[in-house]
Amino acid sequence: MNILLINHYAGSPRHGMEFRPYYLAREWTRMGHQVQIVAGSYSHIRAQQPQMPPARHRDEIIDGIGYRWYATPGYRGNGVGRVRSMLSFLWHLRRDGRLLADDFRPDVVIASSTYPMDIWPARRIARRAGARLVYEVHDLWPLSPMELGGMSRRHPFIVWVQMAEDHAYRHADKVVSMLPRALEHMRSRGMAADKFVYVPNGVDEAEWADPAPLPPEVAQQLERLKVNRLPIVAYVGTHGLANALDALLDAAAMLQGKAQVLLVGPGPERERLLARVRQEGLANVTMLPSVPKQAVPSLLAEVDIAYIGLLPQPLFRFGVSPNKLMDYMMAAKPVLFSVRAGNDPVAEAGCGLTVPPDDPQSIARAIDALAARTVAERQAMGQAGRAYVLKNHTYPVLARRFLDAMRA
């Protein structure tokens, strides 16, 4: 089967996030299918952008997967520059749609660019090739910019996005969602219920079998933390407002002498949080820069409890599927889940404790409760999470589920 996967922001191990298109495509390639990923040359979430020639696109092969990078302008933030980049990518798809259909001859076309406007060129390509059309939902647009960004439903951009979302639900043969509770919303926008398929985020088991060592300076910092013989509570990921890290620092202030709090990663809030740690004299908080993705398993092996938090948002009623949670479970660490959402993977797996979001006292009490457990009890929690991920969230499992949906 020939699979054309359209994702403006697709990445690879070489380029960084987003990784999901690469991992799914790699598994389909291993099954004997041909996969062509079409992406933009610039993405705000990539660590490294592809090198582009003067031509309008570049083709390359990465681990047996065909990549076509279309030249799109760079941007910062979520303003006009990002919209210009979207328009550029959509223009490339419209201009080259006939060539993509005739040269690659896809059996399946997947529209998966986070924003839904790629459904229009994807449908044209699928119709010309006689292919099935799949719409993959990462986030619910336009609800995300409306509920998180405060945009009016009458804003021209939102009207445009709403038209695309409704078109996708009506015309896609299947709708693959990373959000487990999104079906009712999709039905309310005109989708037939039998189109819905839930395929969450996942992990690459092979990366955990042979992880990279920690950078020496990070390993030294962890050794210093262990001298105190206090449990280490770690957050590993982007430091953004939505991640509720202020609540974790508030909890850390209540836990001086009882627990060490470790924050690792980049993000727009990192410098502000670091300044707060210094100003408030939070001696039990250590902040480190990000480590390479391949070294995350080595990092998590050194901590006792893993934290994930999200600020309370109505949008989370449709469920969440955070990559860092999969990593925590794969590392077999008990998880403190400070999130209110339509699903609770930690409760489902029995691998930790769930507390209300953005509630420092509840977070502190939960850390106390987990620290009070014996090492064996915490290990049992962690192993329950790992077993859950291996059963439900490895990419061979997810790729097969996605493939079965495409064939149905």
CSV table of N, CA, C and O in Angstrom, one decimal, residues 250-364:
chain,number,residue,atom,x,y,z
A,250,ASP,N,5.4,26.1,44.2
A,250,ASP,CA,4.7,26.3,45.4
A,250,ASP,C,4.8,25.1,46.3
A,250,ASP,O,5.0,25.2,47.5
A,251,ALA,N,4.5,23.9,45.7
A,251,ALA,CA,4.6,22.7,46.5
A,251,ALA,C,6.0,22.4,47.0
A,251,ALA,O,6.1,22.0,48.2
A,252,ALA,N,7.0,22.8,46.2
A,252,ALA,CA,8.4,22.5,46.7
A,252,ALA,C,8.7,23.4,47.9
A,252,ALA,O,9.4,22.9,48.8
A,253,ALA,N,8.1,24.6,48.0
A,253,ALA,CA,8.4,25.4,49.1
A,253,ALA,C,7.8,24.8,50.4
A,253,ALA,O,8.4,25.0,51.5
A,254,MET,N,6.8,24.0,50.3
A,254,MET,CA,6.2,23.3,51.4
A,254,MET,C,6.9,22.0,51.8
A,254,MET,O,6.7,21.4,52.8
A,255,LEU,N,7.8,21.6,50.9
A,255,LEU,CA,8.5,20.3,51.0
A,255,LEU,C,10.0,20.4,51.3
A,255,LEU,O,10.7,19.5,51.1
A,256,GLN,N,10.4,21.6,51.7
A,256,GLN,CA,11.8,21.8,52.0
A,256,GLN,C,12.2,20.8,53.1
A,256,GLN,O,11.6,20.7,54.2
A,257,GLY,N,13.3,20.1,52.9
A,257,GLY,CA,13.8,19.1,53.8
A,257,GLY,C,13.1,17.7,53.7
A,257,GLY,O,13.4,16.8,54.4
A,258,LYS,N,12.1,17.7,52.8
A,258,LYS,CA,11.3,16.4,52.6
A,258,LYS,C,11.5,15.8,51.2
A,258,LYS,O,11.4,14.6,51.0
A,259,ALA,N,11.7,16.7,50.2
A,259,ALA,CA,11.8,16.2,48.8
A,259,ALA,C,12.7,17.2,48.0
A,259,ALA,O,12.7,18.4,48.3
A,260,GLN,N,13.3,16.7,47.0
A,260,GLN,CA,14.0,17.5,46.0
A,260,GLN,C,13.2,17.5,44.7
A,260,GLN,O,12.6,16.5,44.3
A,261,VAL,N,13.1,18.7,44.1
A,261,VAL,CA,12.3,18.9,42.9
A,261,VAL,C,13.3,19.3,41.8
A,261,VAL,O,14.1,20.2,41.9
A,262,LEU,N,13.2,18.5,40.7
A,262,LEU,CA,14.1,18.7,39.5
A,262,LEU,C,13.2,19.0,38.3
A,262,LEU,O,12.3,18.3,37.9
A,263,LEU,N,13.6,20.2,37.7
A,263,LEU,CA,12.9,20.6,36.4
A,263,LEU,C,14.0,20.6,35.3
A,263,LEU,O,15.0,21.2,35.4
A,264,VAL,N,13.7,19.8,34.3
A,264,VAL,CA,14.6,19.7,33.1
A,264,VAL,C,13.9,20.0,31.8
A,264,VAL,O,12.8,19.4,31.5
A,265,GLY,N,14.4,20.9,31.1
A,265,GLY,CA,13.9,21.2,29.8
A,265,GLY,C,13.9,22.7,29.4
A,265,GLY,O,14.3,23.5,30.2
A,266,PRO,N,13.5,23.0,28.2
A,266,PRO,CA,13.5,24.4,27.7
A,266,PRO,C,12.1,25.0,27.8
A,266,PRO,O,11.2,24.4,28.4
A,267,GLY,N,12.0,26.2,27.3
A,267,GLY,CA,10.6,26.7,27.2
A,267,GLY,C,10.6,28.2,27.5
A,267,GLY,O,11.5,28.7,28.2
A,268,PRO,N,9.5,28.9,27.1
A,268,PRO,CA,9.4,30.3,27.3
A,268,PRO,C,9.3,30.8,28.8
A,268,PRO,O,9.6,31.9,29.1
A,269,GLU,N,8.9,29.9,29.7
A,269,GLU,CA,8.8,30.2,31.1
A,269,GLU,C,10.1,29.9,31.9
A,269,GLU,O,10.1,30.1,33.1
A,270,ARG,N,11.0,29.2,31.3
A,270,ARG,CA,12.2,28.7,32.1
A,270,ARG,C,12.9,29.8,32.8
A,270,ARG,O,13.2,29.7,34.0
A,271,GLU,N,13.3,30.9,32.2
A,271,GLU,CA,14.0,32.0,32.8
A,271,GLU,C,13.3,32.6,34.0
A,271,GLU,O,13.8,32.9,35.0
A,272,ARG,N,12.0,32.8,33.8
A,272,ARG,CA,11.2,33.4,34.9
A,272,ARG,C,11.1,32.4,36.1
A,272,ARG,O,11.2,32.8,37.2
A,273,LEU,N,10.9,31.1,35.8
A,273,LEU,CA,10.9,30.1,36.9
A,273,LEU,C,12.2,30.1,37.6
A,273,LEU,O,12.3,30.0,38.8
A,274,LEU,N,13.3,30.1,36.8
A,274,LEU,CA,14.6,30.1,37.4
A,274,LEU,C,14.9,31.3,38.3
A,274,LEU,O,15.4,31.2,39.4
A,275,ALA,N,14.4,32.5,37.9
A,275,ALA,CA,14.5,33.7,38.7
A,275,ALA,C,13.7,33.5,40.0
A,275,ALA,O,14.1,34.0,41.1
A,276,ARG,N,12.6,32.9,39.8
A,276,ARG,CA,11.7,32.7,41.0
A,276,ARG,C,12.4,31.8,42.0
A,276,ARG,O,12.4,32.0,43.3
A,277,VAL,N,13.0,30.7,41.6
A,277,VAL,CA,13.7,29.8,42.5
A,277,VAL,C,14.8,30.6,43.2
A,277,VAL,O,15.0,30.4,44.5
A,278,ARG,N,15.6,31.4,42.5
A,278,ARG,CA,16.6,32.2,43.2
A,278,ARG,C,16.1,33.2,44.2
A,278,ARG,O,16.6,33.3,45.3
A,279,GLN,N,15.1,33.9,43.8
A,279,GLN,CA,14.5,35.0,44.6
A,279,GLN,C,13.9,34.4,45.9
A,279,GLN,O,14.0,35.0,47.0
A,280,GLU,N,13.3,33.3,45.8
A,280,GLU,CA,12.6,32.7,46.9
A,280,GLU,C,13.4,31.7,47.7
A,280,GLU,O,13.0,31.2,48.7
A,281,GLY,N,14.7,31.5,47.3
A,281,GLY,CA,15.6,30.7,48.0
A,281,GLY,C,15.1,29.2,48.1
A,281,GLY,O,15.2,28.6,49.2
A,282,LEU,N,14.6,28.7,47.0
A,282,LEU,CA,14.1,27.3,47.0
A,282,LEU,C,15.3,26.4,46.9
A,282,LEU,O,15.6,25.9,45.8
A,283,ALA,N,15.9,26.1,48.0
A,283,ALA,CA,17.1,25.3,48.0
A,283,ALA,C,16.9,23.8,47.5
A,283,ALA,O,17.8,23.2,47.1
A,284,ASN,N,15.7,23.4,47.6
A,284,ASN,CA,15.4,22.0,47.2
A,284,ASN,C,14.9,21.9,45.7
A,284,ASN,O,14.3,20.9,45.3
A,285,VAL,N,15.1,23.0,45.0
A,285,VAL,CA,14.7,23.0,43.5
A,285,VAL,C,15.9,23.1,42.7
A,285,VAL,O,16.7,24.0,42.9
A,286,THR,N,16.1,22.2,41.7
A,286,THR,CA,17.2,22.3,40.8
A,286,THR,C,16.6,22.3,39.4
A,286,THR,O,15.7,21.6,39.0
A,287,MET,N,17.1,23.3,38.6
A,287,MET,CA,16.7,23.4,37.2
A,287,MET,C,17.8,23.2,36.2
A,287,MET,O,18.9,23.8,36.4
A,288,LEU,N,17.6,22.3,35.3
A,288,LEU,CA,18.7,21.9,34.3
A,288,LEU,C,18.2,22.1,32.9
A,288,LEU,O,17.0,22.0,32.6
A,289,PRO,N,19.1,22.4,32.0
A,289,PRO,CA,18.6,22.6,30.6
A,289,PRO,C,18.2,21.2,30.0
A,289,PRO,O,18.4,20.2,30.6
A,290,SER,N,17.6,21.2,28.8
A,290,SER,CA,17.1,20.0,28.2
A,290,SER,C,18.3,19.0,27.9
A,290,SER,O,19.4,19.4,27.7
A,291,VAL,N,18.0,17.7,28.0
A,291,VAL,CA,19.0,16.7,27.6
A,291,VAL,C,18.5,16.1,26.2
A,291,VAL,O,17.4,16.2,25.9
A,292,PRO,N,19.4,15.5,25.5
A,292,PRO,CA,19.0,14.9,24.2
A,292,PRO,C,17.9,13.9,24.4
A,292,PRO,O,17.9,13.2,25.5
A,293,LYS,N,17.0,13.8,23.5
A,293,LYS,CA,15.9,12.8,23.6
A,293,LYS,C,16.4,11.4,23.9
A,293,LYS,O,15.7,10.7,24.7
A,294,GLN,N,17.5,11.0,23.3
A,294,GLN,CA,18.0,9.7,23.5
A,294,GLN,C,18.5,9.4,24.9
A,294,GLN,O,18.7,8.3,25.3
A,295,ALA,N,18.7,10.5,25.7
A,295,ALA,CA,19.2,10.4,27.0
A,295,ALA,C,18.1,10.5,28.1
A,295,ALA,O,18.4,10.4,29.3
A,296,VAL,N,16.9,10.8,27.6
A,296,VAL,CA,15.7,10.9,28.6
A,296,VAL,C,15.6,9.6,29.4
A,296,VAL,O,15.4,9.7,30.7
A,297,PRO,N,15.6,8.4,28.9
A,297,PRO,CA,15.5,7.2,29.7
A,297,PRO,C,16.6,7.2,30.8
A,297,PRO,O,16.3,6.8,31.9
A,298,SER,N,17.8,7.6,30.5
A,298,SER,CA,18.9,7.6,31.5
A,298,SER,C,18.6,8.6,32.6
A,298,SER,O,18.9,8.4,33.8
A,299,LEU,N,18.0,9.7,32.2
A,299,LEU,CA,17.7,10.8,33.2
A,299,LEU,C,16.6,10.2,34.2
A,299,LEU,O,16.7,10.3,35.4
A,300,LEU,N,15.5,9.7,33.6
A,300,LEU,CA,14.4,9.3,34.4
A,300,LEU,C,14.7,8.1,35.3
A,300,LEU,O,14.1,7.9,36.3
A,301,ALA,N,15.7,7.3,34.9
A,301,ALA,CA,16.2,6.2,35.7
A,301,ALA,C,16.7,6.7,37.0
A,301,ALA,O,16.7,5.9,38.0
A,302,GLU,N,17.1,7.9,37.1
A,302,GLU,CA,17.8,8.5,38.3
A,302,GLU,C,16.8,9.1,39.3
A,302,GLU,O,17.2,9.6,40.4
A,303,VAL,N,15.5,9.2,38.9
A,303,VAL,CA,14.6,10.0,39.8
A,303,VAL,C,13.6,9.0,40.5
A,303,VAL,O,13.6,7.8,40.1
A,304,ASP,N,12.8,9.5,41.4
A,304,ASP,CA,11.9,8.6,42.2
A,304,ASP,C,10.5,8.8,41.8
A,304,ASP,O,9.7,7.8,41.9
A,305,ILE,N,10.1,10.0,41.5
A,305,ILE,CA,8.7,10.3,41.2
A,305,ILE,C,8.7,11.3,40.0
A,305,ILE,O,9.5,12.2,39.9
A,306,ALA,N,7.7,11.1,39.1
A,306,ALA,CA,7.6,11.9,37.9
A,306,ALA,C,6.4,12.8,38.0
A,306,ALA,O,5.3,12.3,38.3
A,307,TYR,N,6.5,14.1,37.7
A,307,TYR,CA,5.3,15.0,37.8
A,307,TYR,C,4.9,15.5,36.4
A,307,TYR,O,5.7,15.8,35.5
A,308,ILE,N,3.6,15.5,36.2
A,308,ILE,CA,3.0,16.2,35.0
A,308,ILE,C,1.8,17.0,35.5
A,308,ILE,O,1.0,16.5,36.3
A,309,GLY,N,1.8,18.2,35.0
A,309,GLY,CA,0.6,19.1,35.4
A,309,GLY,C,0.2,19.9,34.2
A,309,GLY,O,1.0,20.2,33.3
A,310,LEU,N,-1.1,20.3,34.2
A,310,LEU,CA,-1.6,21.2,33.2
A,310,LEU,C,-2.6,22.1,33.9
A,310,LEU,O,-3.4,21.7,34.8
A,311,LEU,N,-2.6,23.3,33.5
A,311,LEU,CA,-3.6,24.3,34.0
A,311,LEU,C,-5.0,23.8,33.7
A,311,LEU,O,-5.2,23.2,32.6
A,312,PRO,N,-6.0,24.1,34.5
A,312,PRO,CA,-7.3,23.6,34.2
A,312,PRO,C,-7.9,24.4,33.0
A,312,PRO,O,-7.8,25.6,32.9
A,313,GLN,N,-8.3,23.6,32.0
A,313,GLN,CA,-8.8,24.2,30.8
A,313,GLN,C,-10.0,23.4,30.3
A,313,GLN,O,-9.9,22.1,30.3
A,314,PRO,N,-11.1,24.0,29.9
A,314,PRO,CA,-12.3,23.2,29.5
A,314,PRO,C,-11.9,22.4,28.3
A,314,PRO,O,-12.5,21.3,28.1
A,315,LEU,N,-10.9,22.8,27.5
A,315,LEU,CA,-10.6,22.0,26.3
A,315,LEU,C,-10.1,20.6,26.6
A,315,LEU,O,-10.3,19.7,25.8
A,316,PHE,N,-9.6,20.4,27.8
A,316,PHE,CA,-9.1,19.1,28.2
A,316,PHE,C,-10.3,18.1,28.4
A,316,PHE,O,-10.0,16.9,28.7
A,317,ARG,N,-11.5,18.5,28.4
A,317,ARG,CA,-12.6,17.6,28.5
A,317,ARG,C,-12.6,16.5,27.4
A,317,ARG,O,-13.2,15.5,27.6
A,318,PHE,N,-11.9,16.8,26.3
A,318,PHE,CA,-11.9,15.8,25.2
A,318,PHE,C,-10.8,14.8,25.4
A,318,PHE,O,-10.6,13.9,24.6
A,319,GLY,N,-10.0,14.9,26.5
A,319,GLY,CA,-8.9,14.0,26.8
A,319,GLY,C,-7.6,14.6,26.5
A,319,GLY,O,-7.4,15.6,25.8
A,320,VAL,N,-6.5,13.9,27.0
A,320,VAL,CA,-5.2,14.3,26.8
A,320,VAL,C,-4.3,13.1,26.5
A,320,VAL,O,-4.7,12.0,26.9
A,321,SER,N,-3.2,13.3,25.7
A,321,SER,CA,-2.3,12.2,25.4
A,321,SER,C,-0.9,12.7,25.4
A,321,SER,O,-0.2,12.8,24.3
A,322,PRO,N,-0.3,13.2,26.5
A,322,PRO,CA,1.0,13.8,26.5
A,322,PRO,C,2.1,12.8,26.3
A,322,PRO,O,2.1,11.8,26.9
A,323,ASN,N,3.0,13.2,25.5
A,323,ASN,CA,4.2,12.3,25.2
A,323,ASN,C,5.0,12.1,26.5
A,323,ASN,O,5.5,11.0,26.7
A,324,LYS,N,5.2,13.2,27.3
A,324,LYS,CA,6.0,13.0,28.5
A,324,LYS,C,5.4,12.0,29.5
A,324,LYS,O,6.2,11.3,30.2
A,325,LEU,N,4.1,11.9,29.5
A,325,LEU,CA,3.5,10.9,30.4
A,325,LEU,C,3.9,9.5,29.9
A,325,LEU,O,4.1,8.6,30.7
A,326,MET,N,3.9,9.2,28.6
A,326,MET,CA,4.3,7.9,28.1
A,326,MET,C,5.8,7.6,28.5
A,326,MET,O,6.1,6.5,28.8
A,327,ASP,N,6.6,8.7,28.4
A,327,ASP,CA,8.0,8.5,28.9
A,327,ASP,C,8.1,8.1,30.3
A,327,ASP,O,8.9,7.2,30.7
A,328,TYR,N,7.3,8.8,31.2
A,328,TYR,CA,7.3,8.5,32.6
A,328,TYR,C,6.9,7.1,32.9
A,328,TYR,O,7.6,6.4,33.7
A,329,MET,N,5.9,6.6,32.2
A,329,MET,CA,5.4,5.3,32.4
A,329,MET,C,6.4,4.3,31.9
A,329,MET,O,6.7,3.2,32.5
A,330,MET,N,7.0,4.6,30.7
A,330,MET,CA,8.0,3.7,30.2
A,330,MET,C,9.2,3.5,31.1
A,330,MET,O,9.9,2.5,31.2
A,331,ALA,N,9.5,4.6,31.8
A,331,ALA,CA,10.6,4.6,32.8
A,331,ALA,C,10.3,3.9,34.1
A,331,ALA,O,11.1,3.7,34.9
A,332,ALA,N,9.0,3.4,34.2
A,332,ALA,CA,8.6,2.7,35.4
A,332,ALA,C,8.7,3.5,36.6
A,332,ALA,O,9.1,3.0,37.7
A,333,LYS,N,8.3,4.8,36.5
A,333,LYS,CA,8.3,5.7,37.7
A,333,LYS,C,6.8,6.0,38.1
A,333,LYS,O,5.9,6.1,37.3
A,334,PRO,N,6.6,6.0,39.4
A,334,PRO,CA,5.2,6.4,39.9
A,334,PRO,C,5.0,7.9,39.4
A,334,PRO,O,5.9,8.7,39.5
A,335,VAL,N,3.8,8.2,39.0
A,335,VAL,CA,3.5,9.4,38.4
A,335,VAL,C,2.5,10.2,39.2
A,335,VAL,O,1.5,9.7,39.7
A,336,LEU,N,2.8,11.5,39.4
A,336,LEU,CA,1.9,12.4,40.0
A,336,LEU,C,1.2,13.2,38.9
A,336,LEU,O,1.9,14.0,38.2
A,337,PHE,N,-0.1,13.0,38.7
A,337,PHE,CA,-0.8,13.5,37.6
A,337,PHE,C,-1.7,14.7,38.1
A,337,PHE,O,-2.8,14.4,38.6
A,338,SER,N,-1.3,15.9,37.9
A,338,SER,CA,-2.1,17.1,38.3
A,338,SER,C,-2.8,17.7,37.2
A,338,SER,O,-2.5,18.7,36.7
A,339,VAL,N,-3.8,16.9,36.7
A,339,VAL,CA,-4.5,17.3,35.5
A,339,VAL,C,-6.0,16.9,35.7
A,339,VAL,O,-6.3,15.9,36.2
A,340,ARG,N,-6.9,17.8,35.2
A,340,ARG,CA,-8.3,17.4,35.1
A,340,ARG,C,-8.6,17.3,33.6
A,340,ARG,O,-8.6,18.3,32.9
A,341,ALA,N,-9.0,16.1,33.2
A,341,ALA,CA,-9.2,15.9,31.7
A,341,ALA,C,-10.3,14.8,31.6
A,341,ALA,O,-10.8,14.2,32.5
A,342,GLY,N,-10.7,14.6,30.3
A,342,GLY,CA,-11.8,13.6,30.0
A,342,GLY,C,-11.3,12.2,30.2
A,342,GLY,O,-12.1,11.3,30.2
A,343,ASN,N,-10.0,12.0,30.3
A,343,ASN,CA,-9.4,10.7,30.6
A,343,ASN,C,-8.4,10.8,31.7
A,343,ASN,O,-7.9,11.9,32.0
A,344,ASP,N,-8.0,9.7,32.3
A,344,ASP,CA,-7.0,9.7,33.3
A,344,ASP,C,-6.1,8.5,33.1
A,344,ASP,O,-6.4,7.4,33.7
A,345,PRO,N,-5.1,8.5,32.3
A,345,PRO,CA,-4.3,7.3,32.0
A,345,PRO,C,-3.6,6.8,33.3
A,345,PRO,O,-3.3,5.6,33.4
A,346,VAL,N,-3.3,7.7,34.2
A,346,VAL,CA,-2.6,7.3,35.4
A,346,VAL,C,-3.5,6.4,36.3
A,346,VAL,O,-3.1,5.3,36.8
A,347,ALA,N,-4.7,6.8,36.4
A,347,ALA,CA,-5.7,6.0,37.1
A,347,ALA,C,-6.0,4.6,36.4
A,347,ALA,O,-6.1,3.6,37.0
A,348,GLU,N,-6.1,4.7,35.1
A,348,GLU,CA,-6.3,3.5,34.3
A,348,GLU,C,-5.2,2.5,34.5
A,348,GLU,O,-5.4,1.3,34.6
A,349,ALA,N,-4.0,3.0,34.5
A,349,ALA,CA,-2.8,2.1,34.6
A,349,ALA,C,-2.5,1.7,36.1
A,349,ALA,O,-1.8,0.8,36.3
A,350,GLY,N,-3.0,2.5,37.0
A,350,GLY,CA,-2.7,2.3,38.4
A,350,GLY,C,-1.3,2.5,38.7
A,350,GLY,O,-0.6,1.8,39.5
A,351,CYS,N,-0.7,3.6,38.1
A,351,CYS,CA,0.7,3.9,38.2
A,351,CYS,C,1.1,5.1,39.0
A,351,CYS,O,2.2,5.6,38.8
A,352,GLY,N,0.1,5.7,39.8
A,352,GLY,CA,0.5,6.9,40.5
A,352,GLY,C,-0.8,7.5,41.2
A,352,GLY,O,-1.7,6.8,41.5
A,353,LEU,N,-0.7,8.8,41.4
A,353,LEU,CA,-1.8,9.5,42.1
A,353,LEU,C,-2.2,10.6,41.2
A,353,LEU,O,-1.4,11.3,40.5
A,354,THR,N,-3.5,10.9,41.2
A,354,THR,CA,-4.1,12.0,40.5
A,354,THR,C,-4.6,13.1,41.5
A,354,THR,O,-5.3,12.7,42.5
A,355,VAL,N,-4.3,14.3,41.3
A,355,VAL,CA,-4.7,15.4,42.2
A,355,VAL,C,-5.3,16.5,41.3
A,355,VAL,O,-5.0,16.6,40.1
A,356,PRO,N,-6.0,17.5,41.9
A,356,PRO,CA,-6.6,18.6,41.1
A,356,PRO,C,-5.5,19.4,40.5
A,356,PRO,O,-4.4,19.5,41.0
A,357,PRO,N,-5.8,20.0,39.4
A,357,PRO,CA,-4.7,20.8,38.7
A,357,PRO,C,-4.5,22.1,39.4
A,357,PRO,O,-5.4,22.7,40.0
A,358,ASP,N,-3.3,22.6,39.3
A,358,ASP,CA,-2.9,23.9,39.8
A,358,ASP,C,-3.2,24.1,41.3
A,358,ASP,O,-3.7,25.2,41.7
A,359,ASP,N,-3.0,23.1,42.1
A,359,ASP,CA,-3.3,23.0,43.5
A,359,ASP,C,-2.1,22.6,44.3
A,359,ASP,O,-1.8,21.5,44.5
A,360,PRO,N,-1.3,23.6,44.7
A,360,PRO,CA,0.0,23.3,45.3
A,360,PRO,C,-0.1,22.4,46.6
A,360,PRO,O,0.7,21.5,46.8
A,361,GLN,N,-1.1,22.7,47.4
A,361,GLN,CA,-1.3,21.9,48.6
A,361,GLN,C,-1.5,20.4,48.3
A,361,GLN,O,-1.0,19.5,48.9
A,362,SER,N,-2.4,20.2,47.3
A,362,SER,CA,-2.7,18.8,46.9
A,362,SER,C,-1.4,18.1,46.3
A,362,SER,O,-1.2,16.9,46.5
A,363,ILE,N,-0.7,18.9,45.5
A,363,ILE,CA,0.6,18.3,45.0
A,363,ILE,C,1.5,18.0,46.1
A,363,ILE,O,2.1,16.9,46.1
A,364,ALA,N,1.7,18.9,47.1
A,364,ALA,CA,2.6,18.6,48.2
A,364,ALA,C,2.2,17.4,48.9
A,364,ALA,O,3.0,16.5,49.3
